[in-house]
Coordinates of C-alpha atoms in Angstrom, one line a residue:
M48 CA 31.2 69.4 39.8
Q49 CA 28.2 71.4 38.1
Y50 CA 25.5 69.5 40.3
Y51 CA 27.2 70.9 43.7
K52 CA 25.9 74.2 44.5
P53 CA 27.4 75.3 48.1
K54 CA 26.1 78.3 49.9
L55 CA 28.3 79.6 52.9
F56 CA 27.1 81.9 55.7
A57 CA 29.5 82.5 58.7
D58 CA 30.0 78.7 59.9
D59 CA 27.1 77.6 58.1
A60 CA 27.4 75.5 55.1
N61 CA 24.5 74.4 52.7
I62 CA 24.7 72.3 49.3
F63 CA 22.4 72.2 46.9
I64 CA 22.3 69.1 44.6
A65 CA 20.0 68.2 41.4
G66 CA 19.4 64.7 40.2
Y67 CA 17.1 62.8 37.9
D68 CA 15.6 60.4 40.4
I69 CA 16.6 59.3 44.0
D70 CA 19.5 56.9 43.0
D71 CA 21.1 59.8 41.1
L72 CA 20.7 62.1 44.3
V73 CA 22.0 59.5 46.5
F74 CA 25.1 59.0 44.6
K75 CA 25.8 62.7 43.7
A76 CA 25.3 63.4 47.6
N77 CA 27.6 60.6 48.7
D78 CA 30.3 61.7 46.1
C79 CA 30.0 65.4 47.5
L80 CA 30.4 64.3 51.1
D81 CA 33.3 62.1 50.6
R82 CA 35.2 65.3 48.8
I83 CA 33.9 67.5 51.9
A84 CA 35.3 64.4 54.3
L85 CA 38.4 64.5 52.3
W86 CA 39.4 68.3 52.3
C87 CA 38.0 68.5 56.0
L88 CA 40.5 65.7 57.1
A89 CA 43.5 67.6 55.1
N90 CA 42.8 71.2 56.9
K91 CA 42.1 69.4 60.0
V92 CA 38.4 70.2 60.4
V93 CA 35.8 68.4 62.2
V94 CA 32.4 67.9 60.9
N95 CA 29.4 67.8 63.3
T96 CA 27.6 65.1 62.3
D97 CA 24.7 65.6 64.8
K98 CA 24.1 68.9 63.2
T99 CA 24.3 67.6 59.8
N100 CA 21.0 66.4 57.9
Y101 CA 19.3 66.7 54.3
I102 CA 16.2 67.6 53.0
I103 CA 14.7 66.4 49.5
F104 CA 12.6 68.9 47.8
H105 CA 9.7 67.5 46.0
K106 CA 6.2 67.6 44.5
S107 CA 3.8 66.5 47.4
V108 CA 2.2 64.1 45.0
S109 CA 5.7 62.2 44.8
S110 CA 6.3 61.9 48.7
N111 CA 5.2 58.3 48.7
K112 CA 7.5 57.5 46.0
I113 CA 10.6 58.6 48.0
P114 CA 12.1 56.1 51.0
E115 CA 12.0 57.5 54.3
K116 CA 15.5 56.8 55.1
L117 CA 18.5 56.7 52.3
N118 CA 22.2 56.0 52.6
I119 CA 23.5 59.0 52.7
H120 CA 26.8 59.2 54.8
I121 CA 29.8 61.4 55.9
N122 CA 32.8 59.4 57.3
D123 CA 31.0 56.6 57.5
N124 CA 28.2 58.2 59.5
I125 CA 24.5 58.1 58.6
I126 CA 22.8 61.7 58.4
G127 CA 19.4 62.0 59.2
R128 CA 16.6 63.2 56.7
V129 CA 14.4 66.5 57.8
K130 CA 11.2 67.5 56.8
S131 CA 12.0 71.0 57.1
T132 CA 15.2 73.4 58.0
R133 CA 15.7 76.6 58.9
F134 CA 18.1 78.8 56.6
L135 CA 19.0 82.4 57.0
G136 CA 15.8 82.9 59.1
I137 CA 13.4 81.3 56.6
I138 CA 11.7 77.6 57.6
I139 CA 12.2 75.6 54.3
D140 CA 9.8 72.7 54.2
E141 CA 10.5 70.0 51.4
T142 CA 7.5 70.7 49.2
L143 CA 8.2 74.5 49.4
S144 CA 4.8 75.2 50.7
W145 CA 6.1 77.9 53.2
K146 CA 3.5 76.9 55.6
M147 CA 5.5 76.1 58.4
H148 CA 7.3 79.4 58.2
I149 CA 4.0 81.4 57.9
D150 CA 2.6 79.4 61.0
M151 CA 6.2 80.7 62.6
I152 CA 5.3 84.1 61.9
T153 CA 1.7 84.1 62.9
S154 CA 2.8 82.6 66.2
K155 CA 5.0 85.4 66.9
L156 CA 2.6 87.8 65.8
R157 CA 0.2 86.2 68.3
S158 CA 2.7 86.7 71.2
Y159 CA 2.6 90.3 71.0
T160 CA -0.9 90.6 71.6
G161 CA -1.2 90.8 75.1
I162 CA 1.6 93.3 75.1
F163 CA -0.3 95.6 72.6
Y164 CA -3.3 95.4 74.6
N165 CA -1.4 97.0 77.8
I166 CA 0.8 99.8 76.0
S167 CA -1.8 100.9 73.3
D168 CA -3.4 103.4 76.0
Y169 CA -0.2 104.7 77.2
L170 CA 1.9 105.5 73.7
N171 CA 0.8 108.1 71.4
F172 CA 0.4 107.3 67.7
Y173 CA 3.6 107.8 66.4
C174 CA 5.4 105.7 69.2
L175 CA 2.9 102.9 68.5
R176 CA 3.5 103.2 64.8
N177 CA 7.3 102.6 65.4
V178 CA 6.5 99.7 67.8
Y179 CA 4.4 98.3 64.9
F180 CA 7.0 98.6 62.0
A181 CA 9.8 97.4 64.9
L182 CA 8.1 94.3 66.2
I183 CA 5.5 93.2 63.3
H184 CA 5.9 94.7 59.9
S185 CA 10.0 93.9 59.8
H186 CA 8.8 90.1 60.6
L187 CA 6.1 90.4 57.6
L188 CA 8.6 91.9 55.3
Y189 CA 11.5 89.8 55.7
C190 CA 11.2 87.6 52.5
I191 CA 7.8 88.4 51.8
E192 CA 8.6 88.0 47.9
I193 CA 9.2 84.1 48.5
Y194 CA 6.9 83.1 51.8
V195 CA 3.5 84.8 50.4
N196 CA 3.9 82.7 46.8
T197 CA 1.7 79.8 48.3
Y198 CA -1.7 79.2 48.6
D199 CA -4.2 81.6 49.9
S200 CA -5.6 79.3 52.6
Y201 CA -1.8 79.3 54.0
V202 CA -1.6 82.9 54.1
D203 CA -5.1 84.0 55.3
K204 CA -4.4 83.3 59.0
L205 CA -1.3 85.4 58.9
I206 CA -3.3 88.1 57.1
K207 CA -6.0 88.0 60.0
M208 CA -3.5 88.1 62.6
N209 CA -1.7 91.2 61.1
N210 CA -5.2 92.5 61.1
K211 CA -5.7 92.1 64.7
V212 CA -2.7 93.5 65.7
I213 CA -3.4 96.8 64.0
R214 CA -6.7 96.9 65.7
I215 CA -5.2 96.2 69.0
L216 CA -2.6 98.7 68.9
F217 CA -4.5 101.4 67.3
K218 CA -7.8 101.0 69.1
K219 CA -9.9 100.5 65.7
D220 CA -13.3 98.9 65.8
F221 CA -13.8 95.4 64.3
R222 CA -16.0 96.9 61.9
T223 CA -13.2 99.4 60.3
H224 CA -12.6 98.4 57.1
V225 CA -9.1 96.6 56.4
I226 CA -8.1 99.2 53.9
D227 CA -8.5 102.1 56.3
L228 CA -6.5 100.1 58.7
Y229 CA -3.4 99.7 56.4
K230 CA -3.7 103.5 55.4
C231 CA -3.9 104.5 59.1
V232 CA -0.5 102.7 59.5
N233 CA 0.7 104.0 56.0
T234 CA 1.5 100.2 55.0
L235 CA -0.2 97.9 52.6
S236 CA -1.9 94.9 53.2
L237 CA 0.1 91.3 53.3
I238 CA -0.6 90.2 49.8
N239 CA -0.1 93.9 48.5
L240 CA 3.2 94.1 50.2
H241 CA 4.1 90.9 48.4
K242 CA 3.2 92.3 45.1
F243 CA 5.0 95.6 45.9
N244 CA 8.3 94.0 46.7
I245 CA 8.2 91.7 43.5
I246 CA 7.4 95.0 41.6
K247 CA 10.1 97.0 43.4
L248 CA 12.9 94.2 42.4
T249 CA 11.5 94.0 38.9
H250 CA 12.3 97.9 38.4
R251 CA 15.9 97.4 39.9
C252 CA 16.2 94.5 37.3
I253 CA 15.4 96.8 34.5
Y254 CA 16.8 100.2 35.2
H255 CA 19.1 99.7 38.0
K256 CA 20.6 96.2 37.6
Q257 CA 24.1 97.1 38.4
S258 CA 22.8 97.5 42.1
L259 CA 21.7 93.7 42.1
P260 CA 24.0 90.5 42.4
N261 CA 24.9 89.2 38.7
V262 CA 22.4 86.4 38.9
F263 CA 19.7 89.0 38.3
H264 CA 21.1 90.9 35.7
N265 CA 19.6 88.6 32.6
K266 CA 16.4 87.2 34.6
L267 CA 14.0 89.5 33.0
Q268 CA 13.5 90.3 29.2
I269 CA 11.8 93.0 27.3
S270 CA 9.0 91.6 25.2
Y271 CA 10.2 90.8 21.4
L272 CA 6.9 92.5 20.2
T273 CA 8.1 96.0 21.7
L274 CA 11.9 95.6 20.9
N275 CA 11.3 97.1 16.9
Y276 CA 8.0 99.0 17.4
C277 CA 7.3 101.8 19.3
T278 CA 4.1 101.0 21.0
R279 CA 2.0 101.9 23.9
R280 CA 3.2 98.6 25.6
K281 CA 6.8 99.2 25.0
Y282 CA 7.9 98.9 28.7
D283 CA 6.4 95.4 28.8
L284 CA 8.5 92.2 29.7
F285 CA 8.3 88.7 28.1
L286 CA 5.8 86.8 29.6
P287 CA 6.7 83.2 29.6
R288 CA 3.9 80.6 28.5
C289 CA 2.6 78.8 31.8
N290 CA 0.2 76.5 32.0
T291 CA 0.5 75.1 35.7
V292 CA 0.0 76.5 39.3
I293 CA 3.6 75.7 39.9
G294 CA 5.0 77.4 36.9
K295 CA 3.1 80.6 37.8
R296 CA 4.6 81.2 41.3
V297 CA 8.1 81.1 39.3
S298 CA 9.8 84.6 39.7
S299 CA 10.5 85.1 36.2
Y300 CA 6.7 84.6 35.4
K301 CA 5.4 86.5 38.3
C302 CA 7.6 89.5 37.8
S303 CA 6.8 90.0 34.5
L304 CA 2.8 89.4 35.0
L305 CA 2.8 91.8 37.8
W306 CA 5.1 94.7 35.9
N307 CA 3.0 94.3 32.6
S308 CA -0.4 94.8 34.5
L309 CA 0.9 98.5 35.7
P310 CA -0.1 101.7 33.7
E311 CA 2.6 102.8 31.5
D312 CA 3.4 106.0 33.2
I313 CA 4.5 104.3 36.2
K314 CA 6.6 101.8 34.4
S315 CA 8.4 104.5 32.5
I316 CA 9.7 105.9 35.7
F317 CA 13.4 105.7 36.1
S318 CA 14.0 107.2 39.2
A319 CA 13.9 104.6 42.1
R320 CA 12.4 107.0 44.6
S321 CA 9.7 108.2 42.3
F322 CA 8.8 104.6 41.2
L323 CA 8.2 103.7 44.7
V324 CA 5.9 106.9 45.8
K325 CA 3.8 106.3 42.6
L326 CA 3.6 102.7 43.0
K327 CA 2.4 102.9 46.6
D328 CA -0.1 105.3 45.7
Y329 CA -1.4 103.3 42.8
F330 CA -2.0 100.3 45.2
Y331 CA -3.9 102.5 47.5
K332 CA -6.2 104.0 44.7
S333 CA -6.7 100.6 43.1
N334 CA -7.4 98.8 46.4
I335 CA -6.2 95.5 44.6

């Protein structure tokens, strides 16, 4: 059925179901689980019900309208509801606020500070830079396009922790401007890394879509205002109309908004390597 969207990775299976209301969701979920139970019975596979649960994605304002427990079952076993779940290294909460995932990364960075105080006196700059990119930057960069797309107040503590780690590793004074901190390591701030990676994906969608999965091929559209005219905005993307905070976080809107804000000489670059060099330089010079 169309409302069943299974996602498989190794021995982990996730199914995404959309419904008009809670009753519709419960009906579809039980129908789907009945089909899975039949398939497992036919193929002699046992479902571990202790590790099987469900999460209901919703707006925070509608949480009071959702019952705490729903009659969702498999093989006559009621499965439990969770408020958050880990999916391929990302902690997803029911309101998609990403606060729990950001807290997890912040805690992980905090655990390194004591070690960094001790090693900063014994390693040279290049070794320390490798340590930063291996232990810190890699955690920040993973799915940054998604988890930074939230309220600034949630991300602020992670930004401060990242700044603290850089100051400790590279022995920078607390009065050192944050822009100089990032230039020292040859990286960008967390917010700019988020923008950088979204624009990087947008560039691939426009010029190198063959390197992306099919789901991205028709994700973005050139603005209809530039199709028949050679204008100075001919590389712009169509920007959907949006009046809500949640709507402005949708990827198609944010990709188009950030892409259209770039200078024309950067948007016109076809080469991925040259584009990324120019884009990074643009972020450094504009201090945005």
